[in-house]
Amino acid sequence: MKTKLISALIAVTTLGVLVSVAQAAEDAADSRPPRPERPSREEILARFDANGDGRLDKTERAAAKEARDELRARGDKMRARALERFDANGDGKLDAGERAQAETAMRAEIAQRPRAMARIDTDGDGQISDAEWAAGREKMRERGGRGGPPDRR
């Protein structure tokens, strides 16, 4: 009888620990900004399969790798500039307050640039709503960072 009780108690305790660990992991994942999705195989083929054979040959793979490396380098430069400008405590990363400050500054800078404002302010009210901001960030992510076309063949 005691053995069954102890086994049940251990099982309930273990379940409780597992649930709390899972909840902590979920909370941590929610606090991080979403990572951009990687392009699908079909998207990569559409962009880099120059001869249309459905496969990437050596030259096409080299072009894809070069584009990826260029995108990473551009992202690294943008992150370095953001850290230099907004990392107030000098810890090498932007905490929530620093990210909020950076977003406020970027919105203000965009409002001063008519072409950028026209692209983001889709309802034309002269303000950037949260929905417009999120859509603009997604477009920029799709385009690989700063304003260039999505396909750079």
Coordinates of C-alpha atoms in Angstrom, one line a residue:
M1 CA 0.0 0.0 0.0
K2 CA 2.8 2.4 1.0
T3 CA 4.7 1.6 -2.2
K4 CA 1.6 2.4 -4.4
L5 CA 1.1 5.7 -2.5
I6 CA 4.8 6.7 -2.8
S7 CA 4.8 5.8 -6.6
A8 CA 1.7 7.8 -7.2
L9 CA 3.2 10.8 -5.3
I10 CA 6.4 10.6 -7.3
A11 CA 4.4 10.4 -10.5
V12 CA 2.3 13.5 -9.6
T13 CA 5.4 15.4 -8.5
T14 CA 7.2 14.5 -11.7
L15 CA 4.2 15.5 -13.8
G16 CA 4.1 18.9 -12.0
V17 CA 7.8 19.5 -12.6
L18 CA 7.4 18.6 -16.3
V19 CA 4.4 21.0 -16.7
S20 CA 6.2 23.9 -15.0
V21 CA 9.4 23.3 -17.1
A22 CA 7.3 23.2 -20.3
Q23 CA 5.5 26.4 -19.2
A24 CA 8.8 28.2 -18.5
A25 CA 10.1 27.2 -21.9
E26 CA 6.9 28.5 -23.6
D27 CA 7.2 31.8 -21.7
A28 CA 10.8 32.1 -22.7
A29 CA 9.9 31.4 -26.3
D30 CA 7.2 34.1 -26.2
S31 CA 9.6 36.7 -25.0
R32 CA 12.0 36.3 -28.0
P33 CA 11.2 38.0 -31.3
P34 CA 10.1 35.6 -34.0
R35 CA 12.7 34.3 -36.3
P36 CA 12.2 34.8 -39.9
E37 CA 11.2 31.6 -41.7
R38 CA 13.7 30.0 -44.0
P39 CA 12.7 29.9 -47.7
S40 CA 11.3 26.6 -48.9
R41 CA 13.0 24.4 -51.5
E42 CA 10.6 25.6 -54.1
E43 CA 11.3 29.3 -53.3
I44 CA 15.1 28.7 -53.6
L45 CA 14.7 26.8 -56.9
A46 CA 12.4 29.6 -58.3
R47 CA 15.1 32.2 -57.4
F48 CA 18.3 30.4 -58.3
D49 CA 17.5 27.6 -60.8
A50 CA 18.6 29.6 -63.8
N51 CA 18.5 26.7 -66.3
G52 CA 15.1 25.5 -65.1
D53 CA 16.0 21.8 -64.6
G54 CA 14.5 21.6 -61.1
R55 CA 18.0 21.2 -59.5
L56 CA 20.7 23.6 -58.5
D57 CA 24.0 22.9 -60.3
K58 CA 27.3 24.0 -59.0
T59 CA 27.1 27.5 -60.4
E60 CA 23.5 28.0 -59.1
R61 CA 24.4 26.7 -55.6
A62 CA 27.3 29.2 -55.6
A63 CA 24.9 32.0 -56.5
A64 CA 22.5 30.9 -53.7
K65 CA 25.4 30.7 -51.2
E66 CA 26.6 34.2 -52.2
A67 CA 23.2 35.7 -51.8
R68 CA 22.8 34.0 -48.3
D69 CA 26.2 35.3 -47.2
E70 CA 25.4 38.8 -48.5
L71 CA 22.2 38.7 -46.6
R72 CA 23.9 37.6 -43.4
A73 CA 26.6 40.3 -43.7
R74 CA 23.9 42.9 -44.2
G75 CA 22.1 41.6 -41.1
D76 CA 25.3 41.6 -39.1
K77 CA 26.0 45.3 -40.1
M78 CA 22.4 46.3 -39.2
R79 CA 22.6 44.6 -35.8
A80 CA 26.0 46.2 -35.1
R81 CA 24.6 49.6 -36.0
A82 CA 21.6 49.0 -33.7
L83 CA 23.8 47.9 -30.9
E84 CA 26.1 50.9 -31.3
R85 CA 23.1 53.2 -31.3
F86 CA 20.7 51.7 -28.7
D87 CA 22.7 49.4 -26.4
A88 CA 22.6 51.9 -23.5
N89 CA 23.9 49.4 -20.9
G90 CA 26.7 48.1 -23.1
D91 CA 25.9 44.4 -22.6
G92 CA 26.1 43.6 -26.3
K93 CA 22.3 43.0 -26.7
L94 CA 19.1 45.0 -26.8
D95 CA 16.9 44.4 -23.8
A96 CA 13.1 45.1 -24.0
G97 CA 13.5 48.8 -23.1
E98 CA 16.3 49.3 -25.6
R99 CA 14.3 47.6 -28.3
A100 CA 11.3 49.8 -27.5
Q101 CA 13.6 52.9 -27.8
A102 CA 14.9 51.6 -31.1
E103 CA 11.4 51.0 -32.5
T104 CA 10.3 54.5 -31.4
A105 CA 13.4 56.1 -33.1
M106 CA 12.9 54.1 -36.3
R107 CA 9.2 55.0 -36.5
A108 CA 10.1 58.7 -36.1
E109 CA 12.8 58.4 -38.8
I110 CA 10.4 56.7 -41.2
A111 CA 7.9 59.5 -40.7
Q112 CA 10.5 62.0 -41.9
R113 CA 11.1 60.0 -45.2
P114 CA 8.1 60.4 -47.5
R115 CA 8.8 57.4 -49.8
A116 CA 9.3 55.1 -46.8
M117 CA 6.2 56.5 -45.1
A118 CA 4.1 56.0 -48.2
R119 CA 5.2 52.3 -48.3
I120 CA 4.3 51.7 -44.6
D121 CA 1.4 54.0 -44.0
T122 CA -1.0 51.9 -46.1
D123 CA -4.2 53.7 -44.9
G124 CA -2.7 57.1 -45.7
D125 CA -3.6 58.7 -42.3
G126 CA -0.1 60.0 -41.7
Q127 CA 0.5 57.7 -38.8
I128 CA 2.1 54.2 -38.6
S129 CA -0.3 51.9 -36.7
D130 CA 1.0 48.8 -35.0
A131 CA -0.5 46.7 -37.8
E132 CA 1.2 48.8 -40.5
W133 CA 4.5 48.6 -38.5
A134 CA 4.3 44.8 -38.3
A135 CA 3.4 44.5 -42.0
G136 CA 6.3 46.8 -42.9
R137 CA 8.8 44.8 -40.8
E138 CA 7.6 41.6 -42.5
K139 CA 8.0 43.1 -46.0
M140 CA 11.5 44.2 -45.0
R141 CA 12.4 40.8 -43.7
E142 CA 11.1 39.2 -47.0
R143 CA 13.2 41.6 -49.0
G144 CA 16.3 40.7 -47.0
G145 CA 16.8 43.9 -44.9
R146 CA 17.0 47.3 -46.3
G147 CA 14.8 48.0 -49.3
G148 CA 16.4 45.9 -52.0
P149 CA 14.3 43.8 -54.3
P150 CA 13.6 40.2 -53.1
D151 CA 15.2 38.6 -56.2
R152 CA 18.7 39.7 -56.8
R153 CA 19.7 37.4 -59.6

